[in-house]
mmCIF file of C-alpha atoms and ligand atoms in Angstrom:
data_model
loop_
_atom_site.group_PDB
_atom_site.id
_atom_site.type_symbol
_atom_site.label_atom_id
_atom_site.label_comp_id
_atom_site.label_asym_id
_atom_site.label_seq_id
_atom_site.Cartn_x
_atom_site.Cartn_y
_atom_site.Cartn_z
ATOM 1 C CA UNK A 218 -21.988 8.067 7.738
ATOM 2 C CA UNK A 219 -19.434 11.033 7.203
ATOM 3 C CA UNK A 220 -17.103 9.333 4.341
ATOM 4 C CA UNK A 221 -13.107 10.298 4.588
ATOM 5 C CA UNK A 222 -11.379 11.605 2.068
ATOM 6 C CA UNK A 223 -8.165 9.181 1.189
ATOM 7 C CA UNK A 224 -5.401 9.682 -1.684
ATOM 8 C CA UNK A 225 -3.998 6.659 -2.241
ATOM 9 C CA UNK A 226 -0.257 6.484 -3.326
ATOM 10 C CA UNK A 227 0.737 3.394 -5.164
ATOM 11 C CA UNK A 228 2.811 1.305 -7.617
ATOM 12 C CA UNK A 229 0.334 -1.162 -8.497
ATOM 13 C CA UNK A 230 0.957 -4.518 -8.216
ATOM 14 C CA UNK A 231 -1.279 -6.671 -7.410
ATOM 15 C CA UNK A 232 -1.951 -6.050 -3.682
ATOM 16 C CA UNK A 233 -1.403 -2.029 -4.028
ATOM 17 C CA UNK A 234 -4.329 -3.484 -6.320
ATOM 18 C CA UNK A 235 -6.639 -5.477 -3.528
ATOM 19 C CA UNK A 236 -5.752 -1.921 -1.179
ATOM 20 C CA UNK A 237 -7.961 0.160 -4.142
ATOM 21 C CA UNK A 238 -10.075 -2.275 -4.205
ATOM 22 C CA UNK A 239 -10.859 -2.578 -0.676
ATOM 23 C CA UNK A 240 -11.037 1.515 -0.384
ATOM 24 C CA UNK A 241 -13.545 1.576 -3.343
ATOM 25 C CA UNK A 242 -15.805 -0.905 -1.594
ATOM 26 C CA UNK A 243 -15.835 0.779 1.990
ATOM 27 C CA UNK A 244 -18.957 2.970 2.864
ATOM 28 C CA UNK A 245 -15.943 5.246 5.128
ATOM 29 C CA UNK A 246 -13.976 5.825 2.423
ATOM 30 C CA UNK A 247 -14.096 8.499 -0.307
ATOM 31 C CA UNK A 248 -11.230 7.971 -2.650
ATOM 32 C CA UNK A 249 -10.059 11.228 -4.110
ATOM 33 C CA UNK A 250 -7.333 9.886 -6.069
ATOM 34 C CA UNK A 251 -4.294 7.904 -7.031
ATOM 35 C CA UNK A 252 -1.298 8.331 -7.748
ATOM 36 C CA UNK A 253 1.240 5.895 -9.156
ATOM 37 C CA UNK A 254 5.243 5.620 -8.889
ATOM 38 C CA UNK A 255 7.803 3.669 -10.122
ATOM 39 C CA UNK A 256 7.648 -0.026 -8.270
ATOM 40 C CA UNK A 257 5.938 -3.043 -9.135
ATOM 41 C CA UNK A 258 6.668 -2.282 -12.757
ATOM 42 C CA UNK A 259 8.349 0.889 -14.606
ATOM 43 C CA UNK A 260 5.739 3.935 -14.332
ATOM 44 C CA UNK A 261 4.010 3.388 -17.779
ATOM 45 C CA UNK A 262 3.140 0.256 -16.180
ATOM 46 C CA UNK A 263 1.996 1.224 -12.567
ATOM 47 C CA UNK A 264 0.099 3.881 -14.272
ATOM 48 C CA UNK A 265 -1.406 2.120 -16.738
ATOM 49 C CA UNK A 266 -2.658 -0.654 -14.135
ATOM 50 C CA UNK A 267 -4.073 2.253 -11.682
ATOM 51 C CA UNK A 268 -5.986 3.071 -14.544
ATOM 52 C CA UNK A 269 -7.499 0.205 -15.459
ATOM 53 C CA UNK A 270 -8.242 -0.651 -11.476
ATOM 54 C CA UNK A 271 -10.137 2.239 -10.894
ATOM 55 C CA UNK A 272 -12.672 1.422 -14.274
ATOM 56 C CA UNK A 273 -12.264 -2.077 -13.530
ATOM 57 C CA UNK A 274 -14.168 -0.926 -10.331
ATOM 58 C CA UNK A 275 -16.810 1.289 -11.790
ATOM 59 C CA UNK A 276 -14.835 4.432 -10.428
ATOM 60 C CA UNK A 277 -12.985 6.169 -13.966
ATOM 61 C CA UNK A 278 -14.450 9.052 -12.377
ATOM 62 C CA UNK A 279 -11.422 8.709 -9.492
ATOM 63 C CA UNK A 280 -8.321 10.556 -11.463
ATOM 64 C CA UNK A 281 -5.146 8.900 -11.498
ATOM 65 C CA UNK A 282 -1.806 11.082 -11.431
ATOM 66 C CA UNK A 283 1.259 10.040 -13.069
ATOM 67 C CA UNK A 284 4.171 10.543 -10.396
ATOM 68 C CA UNK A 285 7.743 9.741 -9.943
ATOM 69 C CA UNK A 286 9.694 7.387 -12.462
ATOM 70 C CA UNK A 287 13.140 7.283 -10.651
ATOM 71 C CA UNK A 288 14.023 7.792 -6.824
ATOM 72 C CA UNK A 289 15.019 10.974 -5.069
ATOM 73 C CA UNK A 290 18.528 10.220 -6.387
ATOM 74 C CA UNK A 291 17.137 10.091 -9.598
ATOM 75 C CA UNK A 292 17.995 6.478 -9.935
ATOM 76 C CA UNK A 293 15.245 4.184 -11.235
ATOM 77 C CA UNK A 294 15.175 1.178 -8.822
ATOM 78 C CA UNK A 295 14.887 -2.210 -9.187
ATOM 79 C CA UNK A 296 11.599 -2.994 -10.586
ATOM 80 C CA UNK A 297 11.568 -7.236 -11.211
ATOM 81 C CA UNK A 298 8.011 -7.843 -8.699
ATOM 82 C CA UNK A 299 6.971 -10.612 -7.195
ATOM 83 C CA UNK A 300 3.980 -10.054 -9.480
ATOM 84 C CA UNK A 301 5.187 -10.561 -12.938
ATOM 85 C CA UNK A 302 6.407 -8.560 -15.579
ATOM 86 C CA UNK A 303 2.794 -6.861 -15.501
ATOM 87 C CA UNK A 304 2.835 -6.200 -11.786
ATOM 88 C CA UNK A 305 -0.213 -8.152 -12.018
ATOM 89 C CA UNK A 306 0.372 -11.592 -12.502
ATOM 90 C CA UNK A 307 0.088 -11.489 -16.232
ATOM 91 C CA UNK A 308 -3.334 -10.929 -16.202
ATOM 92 C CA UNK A 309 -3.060 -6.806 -16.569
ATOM 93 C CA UNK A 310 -4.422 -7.431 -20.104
ATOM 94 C CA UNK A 311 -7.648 -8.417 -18.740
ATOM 95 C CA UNK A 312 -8.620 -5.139 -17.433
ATOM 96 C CA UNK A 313 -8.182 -3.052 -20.116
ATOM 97 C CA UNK A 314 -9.866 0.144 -20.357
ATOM 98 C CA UNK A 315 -10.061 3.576 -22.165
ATOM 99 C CA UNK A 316 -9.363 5.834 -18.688
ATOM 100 C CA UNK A 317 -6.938 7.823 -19.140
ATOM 101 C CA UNK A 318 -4.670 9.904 -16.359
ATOM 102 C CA UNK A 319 -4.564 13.567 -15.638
ATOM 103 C CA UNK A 320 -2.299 16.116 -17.189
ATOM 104 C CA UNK A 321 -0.969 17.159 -13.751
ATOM 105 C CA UNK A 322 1.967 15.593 -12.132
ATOM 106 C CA UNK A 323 1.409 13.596 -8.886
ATOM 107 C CA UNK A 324 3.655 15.562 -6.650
ATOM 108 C CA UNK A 325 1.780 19.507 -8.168
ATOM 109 C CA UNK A 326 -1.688 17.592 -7.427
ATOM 110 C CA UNK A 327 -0.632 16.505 -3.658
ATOM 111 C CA UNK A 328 0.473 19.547 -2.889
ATOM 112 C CA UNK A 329 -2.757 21.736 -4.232
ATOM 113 C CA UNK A 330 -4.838 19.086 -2.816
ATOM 114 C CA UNK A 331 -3.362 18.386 0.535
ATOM 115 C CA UNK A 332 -2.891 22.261 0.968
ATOM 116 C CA UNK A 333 -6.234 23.461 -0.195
ATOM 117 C CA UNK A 334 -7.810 20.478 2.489
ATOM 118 C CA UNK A 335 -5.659 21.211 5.626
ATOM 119 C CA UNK A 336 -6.156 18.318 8.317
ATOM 120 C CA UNK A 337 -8.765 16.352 5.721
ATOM 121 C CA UNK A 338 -7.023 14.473 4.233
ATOM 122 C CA UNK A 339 -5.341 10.652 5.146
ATOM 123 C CA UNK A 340 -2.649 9.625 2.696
ATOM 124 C CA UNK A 341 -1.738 5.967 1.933
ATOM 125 C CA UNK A 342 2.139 5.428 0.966
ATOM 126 C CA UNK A 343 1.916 2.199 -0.651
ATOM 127 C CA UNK A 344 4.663 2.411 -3.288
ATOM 128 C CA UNK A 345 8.462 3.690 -2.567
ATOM 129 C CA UNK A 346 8.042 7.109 -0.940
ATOM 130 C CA UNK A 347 8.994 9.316 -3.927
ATOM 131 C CA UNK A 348 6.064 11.331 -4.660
ATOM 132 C CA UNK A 349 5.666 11.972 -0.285
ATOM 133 C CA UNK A 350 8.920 13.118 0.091
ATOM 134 C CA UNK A 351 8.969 15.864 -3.420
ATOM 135 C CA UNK A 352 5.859 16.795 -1.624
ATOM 136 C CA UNK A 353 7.520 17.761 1.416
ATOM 137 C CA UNK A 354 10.146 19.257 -0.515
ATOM 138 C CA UNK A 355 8.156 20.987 -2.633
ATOM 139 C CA UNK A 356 5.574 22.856 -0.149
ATOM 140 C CA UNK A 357 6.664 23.839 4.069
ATOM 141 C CA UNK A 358 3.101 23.445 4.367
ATOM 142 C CA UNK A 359 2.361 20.288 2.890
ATOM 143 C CA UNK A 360 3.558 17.949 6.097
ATOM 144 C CA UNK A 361 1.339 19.967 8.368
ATOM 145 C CA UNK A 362 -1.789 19.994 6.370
ATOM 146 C CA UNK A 363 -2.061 16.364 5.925
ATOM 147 C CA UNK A 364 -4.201 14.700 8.927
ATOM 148 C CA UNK A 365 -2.636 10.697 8.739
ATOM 149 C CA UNK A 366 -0.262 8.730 6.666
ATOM 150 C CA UNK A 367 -0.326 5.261 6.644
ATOM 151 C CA UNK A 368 2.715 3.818 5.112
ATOM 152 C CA UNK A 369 3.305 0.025 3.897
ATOM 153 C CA UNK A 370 6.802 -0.297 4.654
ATOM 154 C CA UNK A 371 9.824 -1.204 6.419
ATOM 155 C CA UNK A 372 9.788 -3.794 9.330
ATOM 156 C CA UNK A 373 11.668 -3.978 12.492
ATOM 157 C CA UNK A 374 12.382 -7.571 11.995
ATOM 158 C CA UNK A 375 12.935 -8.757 9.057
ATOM 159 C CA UNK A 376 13.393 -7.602 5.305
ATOM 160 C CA UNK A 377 12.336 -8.882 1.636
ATOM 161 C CA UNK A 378 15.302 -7.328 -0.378
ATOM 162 C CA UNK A 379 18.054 -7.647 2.076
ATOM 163 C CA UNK A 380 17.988 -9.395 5.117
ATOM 164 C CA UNK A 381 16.828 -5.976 6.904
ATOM 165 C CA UNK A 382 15.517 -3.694 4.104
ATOM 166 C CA UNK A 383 11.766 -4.143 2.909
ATOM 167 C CA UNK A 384 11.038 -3.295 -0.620
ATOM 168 C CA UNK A 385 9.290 -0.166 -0.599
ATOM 169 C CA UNK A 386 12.074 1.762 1.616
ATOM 170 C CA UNK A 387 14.612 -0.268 -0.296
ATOM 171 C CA UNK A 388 13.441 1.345 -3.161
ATOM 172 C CA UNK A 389 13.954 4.783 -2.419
ATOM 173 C CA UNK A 390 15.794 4.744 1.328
ATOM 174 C CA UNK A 391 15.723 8.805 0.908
ATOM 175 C CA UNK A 392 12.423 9.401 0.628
ATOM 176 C CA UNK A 393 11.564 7.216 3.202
ATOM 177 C CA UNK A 394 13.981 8.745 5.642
ATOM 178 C CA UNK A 395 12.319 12.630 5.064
ATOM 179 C CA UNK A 396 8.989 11.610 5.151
ATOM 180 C CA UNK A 397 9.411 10.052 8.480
ATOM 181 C CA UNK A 398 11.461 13.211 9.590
ATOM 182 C CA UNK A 399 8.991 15.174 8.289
ATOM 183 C CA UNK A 400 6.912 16.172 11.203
ATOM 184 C CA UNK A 401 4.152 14.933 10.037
ATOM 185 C CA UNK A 402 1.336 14.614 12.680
ATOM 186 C CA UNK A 403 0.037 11.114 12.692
ATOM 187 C CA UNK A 404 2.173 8.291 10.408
ATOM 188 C CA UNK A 405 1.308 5.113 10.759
ATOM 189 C CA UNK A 406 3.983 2.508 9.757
ATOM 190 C CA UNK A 407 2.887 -0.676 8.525
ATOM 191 C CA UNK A 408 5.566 -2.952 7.684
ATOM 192 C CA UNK A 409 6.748 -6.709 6.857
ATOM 193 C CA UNK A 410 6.459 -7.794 10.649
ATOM 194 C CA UNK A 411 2.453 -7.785 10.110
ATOM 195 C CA UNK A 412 1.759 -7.984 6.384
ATOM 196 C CA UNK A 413 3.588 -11.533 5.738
ATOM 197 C CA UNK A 414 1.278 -12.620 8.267
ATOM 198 C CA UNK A 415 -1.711 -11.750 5.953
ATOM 199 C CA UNK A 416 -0.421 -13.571 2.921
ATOM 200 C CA UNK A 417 -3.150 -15.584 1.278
ATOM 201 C CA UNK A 418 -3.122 -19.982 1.898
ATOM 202 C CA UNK A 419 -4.619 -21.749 -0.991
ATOM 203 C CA UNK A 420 -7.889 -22.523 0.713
ATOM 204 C CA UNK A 421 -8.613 -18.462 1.185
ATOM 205 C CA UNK A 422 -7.818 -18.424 -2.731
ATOM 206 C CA UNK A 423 -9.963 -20.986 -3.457
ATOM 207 C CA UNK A 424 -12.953 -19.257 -2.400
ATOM 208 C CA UNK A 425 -12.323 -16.259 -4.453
ATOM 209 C CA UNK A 426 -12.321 -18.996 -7.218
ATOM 210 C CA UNK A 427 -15.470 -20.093 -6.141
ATOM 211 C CA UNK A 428 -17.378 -16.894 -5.691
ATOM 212 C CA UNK A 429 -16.896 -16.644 -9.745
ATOM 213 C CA UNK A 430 -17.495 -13.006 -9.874
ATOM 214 C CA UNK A 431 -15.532 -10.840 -12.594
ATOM 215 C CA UNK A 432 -13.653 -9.155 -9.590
ATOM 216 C CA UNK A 433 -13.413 -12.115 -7.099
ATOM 217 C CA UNK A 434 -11.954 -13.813 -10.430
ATOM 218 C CA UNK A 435 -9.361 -11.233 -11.166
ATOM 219 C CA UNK A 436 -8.324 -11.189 -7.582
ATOM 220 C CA UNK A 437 -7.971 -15.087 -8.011
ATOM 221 C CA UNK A 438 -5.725 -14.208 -11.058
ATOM 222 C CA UNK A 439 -3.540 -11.555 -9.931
ATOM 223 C CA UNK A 440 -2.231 -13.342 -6.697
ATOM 224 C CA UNK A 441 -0.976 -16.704 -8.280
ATOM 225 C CA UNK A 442 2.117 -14.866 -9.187
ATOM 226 C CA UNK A 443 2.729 -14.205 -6.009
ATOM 227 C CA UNK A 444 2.341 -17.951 -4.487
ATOM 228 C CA UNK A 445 4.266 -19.225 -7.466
ATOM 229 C CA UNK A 446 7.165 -16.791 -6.407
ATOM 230 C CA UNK A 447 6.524 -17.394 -2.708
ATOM 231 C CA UNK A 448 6.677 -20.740 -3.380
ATOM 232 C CA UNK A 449 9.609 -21.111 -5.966
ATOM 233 C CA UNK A 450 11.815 -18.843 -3.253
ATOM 234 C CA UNK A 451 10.560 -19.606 -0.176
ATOM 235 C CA UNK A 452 8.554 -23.093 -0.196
ATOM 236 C CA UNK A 453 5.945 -20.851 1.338
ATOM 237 C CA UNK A 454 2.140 -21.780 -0.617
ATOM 238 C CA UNK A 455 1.160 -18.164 0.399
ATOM 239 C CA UNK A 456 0.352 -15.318 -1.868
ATOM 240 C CA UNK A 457 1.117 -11.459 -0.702
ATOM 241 C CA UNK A 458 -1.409 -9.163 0.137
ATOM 242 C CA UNK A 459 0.822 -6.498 1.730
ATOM 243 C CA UNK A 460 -0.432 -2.900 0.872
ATOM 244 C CA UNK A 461 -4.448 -3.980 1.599
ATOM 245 C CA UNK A 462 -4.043 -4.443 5.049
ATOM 246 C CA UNK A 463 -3.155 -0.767 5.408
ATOM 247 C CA UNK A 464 -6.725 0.105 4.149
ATOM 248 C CA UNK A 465 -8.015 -2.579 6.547
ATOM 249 C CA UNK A 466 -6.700 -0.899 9.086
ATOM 250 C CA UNK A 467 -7.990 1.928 8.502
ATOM 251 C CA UNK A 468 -11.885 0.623 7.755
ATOM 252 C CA UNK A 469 -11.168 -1.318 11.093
ATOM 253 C CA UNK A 470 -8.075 -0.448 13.305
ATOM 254 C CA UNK A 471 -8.540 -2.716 15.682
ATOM 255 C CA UNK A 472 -7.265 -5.213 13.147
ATOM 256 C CA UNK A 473 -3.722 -3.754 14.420
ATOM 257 C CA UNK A 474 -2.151 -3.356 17.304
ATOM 258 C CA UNK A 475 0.573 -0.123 17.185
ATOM 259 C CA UNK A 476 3.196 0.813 19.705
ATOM 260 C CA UNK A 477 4.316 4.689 19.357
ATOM 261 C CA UNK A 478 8.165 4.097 18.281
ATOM 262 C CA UNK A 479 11.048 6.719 16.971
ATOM 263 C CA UNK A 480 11.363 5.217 13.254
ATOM 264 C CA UNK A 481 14.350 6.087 11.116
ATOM 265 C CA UNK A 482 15.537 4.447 7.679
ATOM 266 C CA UNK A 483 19.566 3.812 6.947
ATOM 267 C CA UNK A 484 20.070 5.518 3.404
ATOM 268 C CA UNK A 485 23.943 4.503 2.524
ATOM 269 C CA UNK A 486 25.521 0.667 2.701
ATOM 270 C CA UNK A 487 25.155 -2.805 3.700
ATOM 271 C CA UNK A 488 22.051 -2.009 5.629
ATOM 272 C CA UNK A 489 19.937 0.209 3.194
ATOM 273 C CA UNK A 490 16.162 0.766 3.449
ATOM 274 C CA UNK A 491 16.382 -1.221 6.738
ATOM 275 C CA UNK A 492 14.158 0.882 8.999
ATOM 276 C CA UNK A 493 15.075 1.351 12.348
ATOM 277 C CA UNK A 494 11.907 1.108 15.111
ATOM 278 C CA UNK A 495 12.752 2.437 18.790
ATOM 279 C CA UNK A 496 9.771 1.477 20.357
ATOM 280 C CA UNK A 497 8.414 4.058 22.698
ATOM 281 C CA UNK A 498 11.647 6.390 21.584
ATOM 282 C CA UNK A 499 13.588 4.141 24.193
ATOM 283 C CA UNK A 500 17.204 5.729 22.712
ATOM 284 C CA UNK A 501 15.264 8.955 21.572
ATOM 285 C CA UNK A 502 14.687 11.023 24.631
ATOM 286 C CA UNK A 503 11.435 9.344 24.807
ATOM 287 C CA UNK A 504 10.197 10.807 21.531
ATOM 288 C CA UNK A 505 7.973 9.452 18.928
ATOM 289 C CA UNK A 506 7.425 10.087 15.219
ATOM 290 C CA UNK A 507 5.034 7.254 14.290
ATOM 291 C CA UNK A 508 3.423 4.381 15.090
ATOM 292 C CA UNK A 509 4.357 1.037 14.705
ATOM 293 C CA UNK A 510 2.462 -2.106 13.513
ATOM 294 C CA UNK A 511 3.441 -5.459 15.723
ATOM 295 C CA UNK A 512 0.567 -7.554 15.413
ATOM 296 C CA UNK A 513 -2.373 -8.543 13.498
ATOM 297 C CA UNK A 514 -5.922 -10.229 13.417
ATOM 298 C CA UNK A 515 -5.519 -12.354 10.564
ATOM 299 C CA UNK A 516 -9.083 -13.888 10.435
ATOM 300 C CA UNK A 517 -10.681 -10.394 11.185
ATOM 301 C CA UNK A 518 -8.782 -9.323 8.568
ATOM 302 C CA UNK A 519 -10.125 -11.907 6.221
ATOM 303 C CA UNK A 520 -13.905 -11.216 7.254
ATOM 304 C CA UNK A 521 -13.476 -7.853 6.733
ATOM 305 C CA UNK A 522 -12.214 -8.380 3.550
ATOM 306 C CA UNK A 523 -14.738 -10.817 1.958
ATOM 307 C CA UNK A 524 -17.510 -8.859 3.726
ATOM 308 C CA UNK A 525 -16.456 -5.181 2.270
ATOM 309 C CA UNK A 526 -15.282 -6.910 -1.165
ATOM 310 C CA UNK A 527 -17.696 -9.258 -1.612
ATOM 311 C CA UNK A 528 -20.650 -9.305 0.842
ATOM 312 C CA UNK A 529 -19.970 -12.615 1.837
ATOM 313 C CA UNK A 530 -19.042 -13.898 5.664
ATOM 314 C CA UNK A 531 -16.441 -15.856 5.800
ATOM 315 C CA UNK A 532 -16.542 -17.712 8.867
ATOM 316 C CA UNK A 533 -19.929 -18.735 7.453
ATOM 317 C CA UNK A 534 -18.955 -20.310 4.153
ATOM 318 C CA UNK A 535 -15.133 -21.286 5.568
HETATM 319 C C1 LIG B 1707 5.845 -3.750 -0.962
HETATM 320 O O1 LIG B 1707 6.637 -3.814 -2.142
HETATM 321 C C2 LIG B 1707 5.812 -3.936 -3.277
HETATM 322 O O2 LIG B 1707 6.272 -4.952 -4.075
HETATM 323 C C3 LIG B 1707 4.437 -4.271 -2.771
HETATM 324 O O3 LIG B 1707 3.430 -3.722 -3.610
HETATM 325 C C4 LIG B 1707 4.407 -3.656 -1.400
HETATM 326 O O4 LIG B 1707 4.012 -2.307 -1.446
HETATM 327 C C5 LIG B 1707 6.155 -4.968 -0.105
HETATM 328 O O5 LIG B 1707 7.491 -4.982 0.263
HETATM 329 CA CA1 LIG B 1708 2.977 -1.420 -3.433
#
């Protein structure tokens, strides 16, 4: 089977951490690189945890590109994650290796990369848009040349730092905005209304717990954080698992079920980083700029999970 090339963009965080993960396991994917951005953690830390993912996984190989530390507006945003001071559940001292990143900046490599590999390449936006959008800035070419982006962020429905604004648009509402206006050919918007359904129940944890592998045992780790928090501010016993499903999706998109939609994100106010998702451009002249995530498989996004991660069938040892 023909592997495709991916870049992964990411703040890591424990489930920008399950989405490498997840890509490093699949026999489609070849993972060219990641780069990191400010987000779950200041950019010392989301660098330093991309790091030690990749040769946590076998793959220091992959190289890792230091990007953006502040937003468009040179701002550095909030960065207090649902995953600990870590950005992995305080367990980011388990994984520590000796990889260490490239010299070149994350937005010079996307560009040469994404330039030099026109219509090759998808690129996963799993962090606040930053590195995307000085990309676009940076090269007229760029937009065109890349063949998919597929974007954890936004929602049409609901929001997880304001009542409308997810985190990740939130974060840098600017960047978000161009690199939906960009042009680019296929996006792929996968937001809040389908990720909180994939949060992780105890049970589903427990099984990582009892598979007692080093990895199944870090993934065990790094999402208690997340229930804790879920459950301290929500009374929800879930853990989140946002950015993987955007690789599941791609390994198997019929986990998802997309409308095409005319998506825009507010920059200024009461209502910033809340995207905006005109399904089927309804109040756009009928035109489109992305596609828009409404629904999930939740269980056949668990199988394919266990099955990629860990070889193991879930509905056989549920
Ligand atoms: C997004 O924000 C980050 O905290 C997560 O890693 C995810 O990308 C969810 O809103
Ligand atoms: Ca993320």
């Amino acid at each position: 089977m023909e592997k495709e090339q991916i870049i992964i963009d990411c703040d890591p965080g424990s489930d920008d951490a399950l989405a490498i993960i997840l890509a490093l396991h699949s026999e489609k994917i070849d993972l060219k690189a990641v780069c990191s951005v400010t987000g779950n953690g200041a950019l010392d830390t989301t660098t330093r945890n991309g790091c030690n993912i990749l040769s946590l996984c076998g793959r220091k190989d992959i190289p890792l590109y230091r990007g953006s530390g502040a937003a468009l507006d040179e701002k550095i945003p909030h960065t207090v994650s649902a995953f600990g001071d870590d950005g992995l559940g305080g367990y980011a001292d388990t994984i520590l290796s000796d990889k260490i990143e490239e010299r070149m900046h994350a937005v010079d490599f996307l560009v040469e990369y994404v330039n030099d590999h026109p219509g090759e390449i998808t690129l996963f936006a799993i962090g606040p848009c930053t590195n995307v959008a000085k990309a676009i800035r940076r090269s007229k070419e760029f937009a065109g040349n890349l063949k998919r982006l597929i974007i954890m962020g936004g929602s049409k429905y609901t929001g997880n730092m304001s009542p409308v604004a997810e985190y990740n648009f939130w974060a840098d509402s600017q960047a978000a905005h161009e690199v939906l206006q960009a042009g680019i050919k296929e996006v792929v918007m996968i937001g809040l209304d389908v990720t909180n359904k994939i949060a992780m129940d105890c049970n589903m944890r427990e099984i990582l717990r009892i598979l007692d592998t080093r990895l199944s045992t870090f993934v065990y780790n790094i999402t208690k954080e997340g229930l804790d928090d879920n459950w301290r501010s929500r009374r929800k016993a879930v853990s989140p698992m946002h950015d993987v499903l955007t690789v599941a999706y791609f390994i198997e998109p019929s986990i998802l079920k997309l409308k095409p939609a005319y998506i825009d994100v507010v920059t200024k106010g009461i209502a910033k980083g809340q995207s905006i998702v005109d399904i089927n451009g309804h109040w756009n002249n009928g035109d489109c700029n992305a596609l828009y995530a409404y629904e999930v498989d939740v269980e056949e996004f668990y199988r394919l999970f266990f099955k990629t991660v860990f070889g193991e069938d879930i509905t056989e040892i549920r």
